[in-house]
Amino acid sequence: MDELPADQVRTLLAVIDEGTFDAAAAALHVTPSAISQRVKALEQRTGRVLLMRTKPVRATESGEVVVRFARQLARLERDARAELGMAEGLGPVRLPIAVNADSLATWFLPALTGVPQDPPVCFELHREDEGHATELLRDGRVMAAVTSQPVAVAGCTVRRLGLARYLPVASPEFAARHLRGETEWDLREAPVVVFDRLDLIQDEFVRMVTGQAGARASEVRHYVPTSEGFCDAAVAGLGWAMVPEAQAGPRLEAGKLVVIAPGRSLDVPLYWQQWKLDSPALATVARAVARAAEGALRQPAGAG
């Protein structure tokens, strides 16, 4: 492949970030025609279609490779200028990170408060299911992610954070009404609260307690796509749910929730994946996240 001109690479990134050629032109202070010419020149140079001309535009699989390169190039350039004392006018450091809703609602935000703000760091958080966060790493939309995937995405490093424990809970009234017999079988019939259609943890728990590979929770499903709202839905008696231990604890102590399968829980392993970049800001965030996770998540037996 021929050399990738920096101006063309930056232009492609601007088009992806801004969503349209016109918006990218305004951001880069050039004409839309200039944007179009640069993108076409880059596509000719790579011999690949890099953009799908939709609204907003989307990167093709090849385009995602170039976008990821563009973000890494911008990050390295910024860090180099900062080390050379040329940081004036650069603005705050921007770090896009993918993180699941439950981590956001419990331990992740306190981790960010431990990140020094000299120079200032702006966090751009993308809420994404822990099983799918690596997709944002692959297409270059984020520089780091909390994920359940232990295998590093190409160009990334991976570090184990710990285990997020989920407890099967329901309101006392719901449990008395719906879970009166053998709990493992009742769970397949009782209404259930689900975060969204990517949330499979309730089904996974039913398969675990029944020992049946094809078992699922009830088709009577209430979708509540916010972490606090999800927990509140269980308290309100809409259905049973798998709630993070940190969120369930205070409500269990207050008698608003009860554990419906005593001694049973489900642990989800969490990992930190990030680009392989010698970036001081990214390294600082990684250390802060690891410290917070060590205190908030369960650590596997024998973990160092």
Tab-separated table of C-alpha atoms in Angstrom, residues 75-88 90 119 278-281:
chain	number	residue	atom	x	y	z
A	75	ARG	CA	-3.306	10.706	19.769
A	76	LEU	CA	0.423	10.233	19.160
A	77	GLU	CA	0.762	13.680	17.580
A	78	ARG	CA	-0.952	15.304	20.519
A	79	ASP	CA	1.211	13.514	23.078
A	80	ALA	CA	4.367	14.394	21.166
A	81	ARG	CA	3.420	18.073	21.028
A	82	ALA	CA	2.674	18.053	24.751
A	83	GLU	CA	6.075	16.527	25.561
A	84	LEU	CA	7.745	19.160	23.378
A	85	GLY	CA	6.040	21.945	25.292
A	86	MET	CA	3.762	22.750	22.361
A	87	ALA	CA	0.497	22.005	24.194
A	88	GLU	CA	-0.846	25.560	23.992
A	90	LEU	CA	-4.408	21.873	21.898
A	119	PRO	CA	-3.685	18.608	31.553
A	278	ASP	CA	2.434	5.014	24.404
A	279	SER	CA	-0.085	7.604	25.604
A	280	PRO	CA	0.407	9.061	29.094
A	281	ALA	CA	-3.274	9.992	29.435
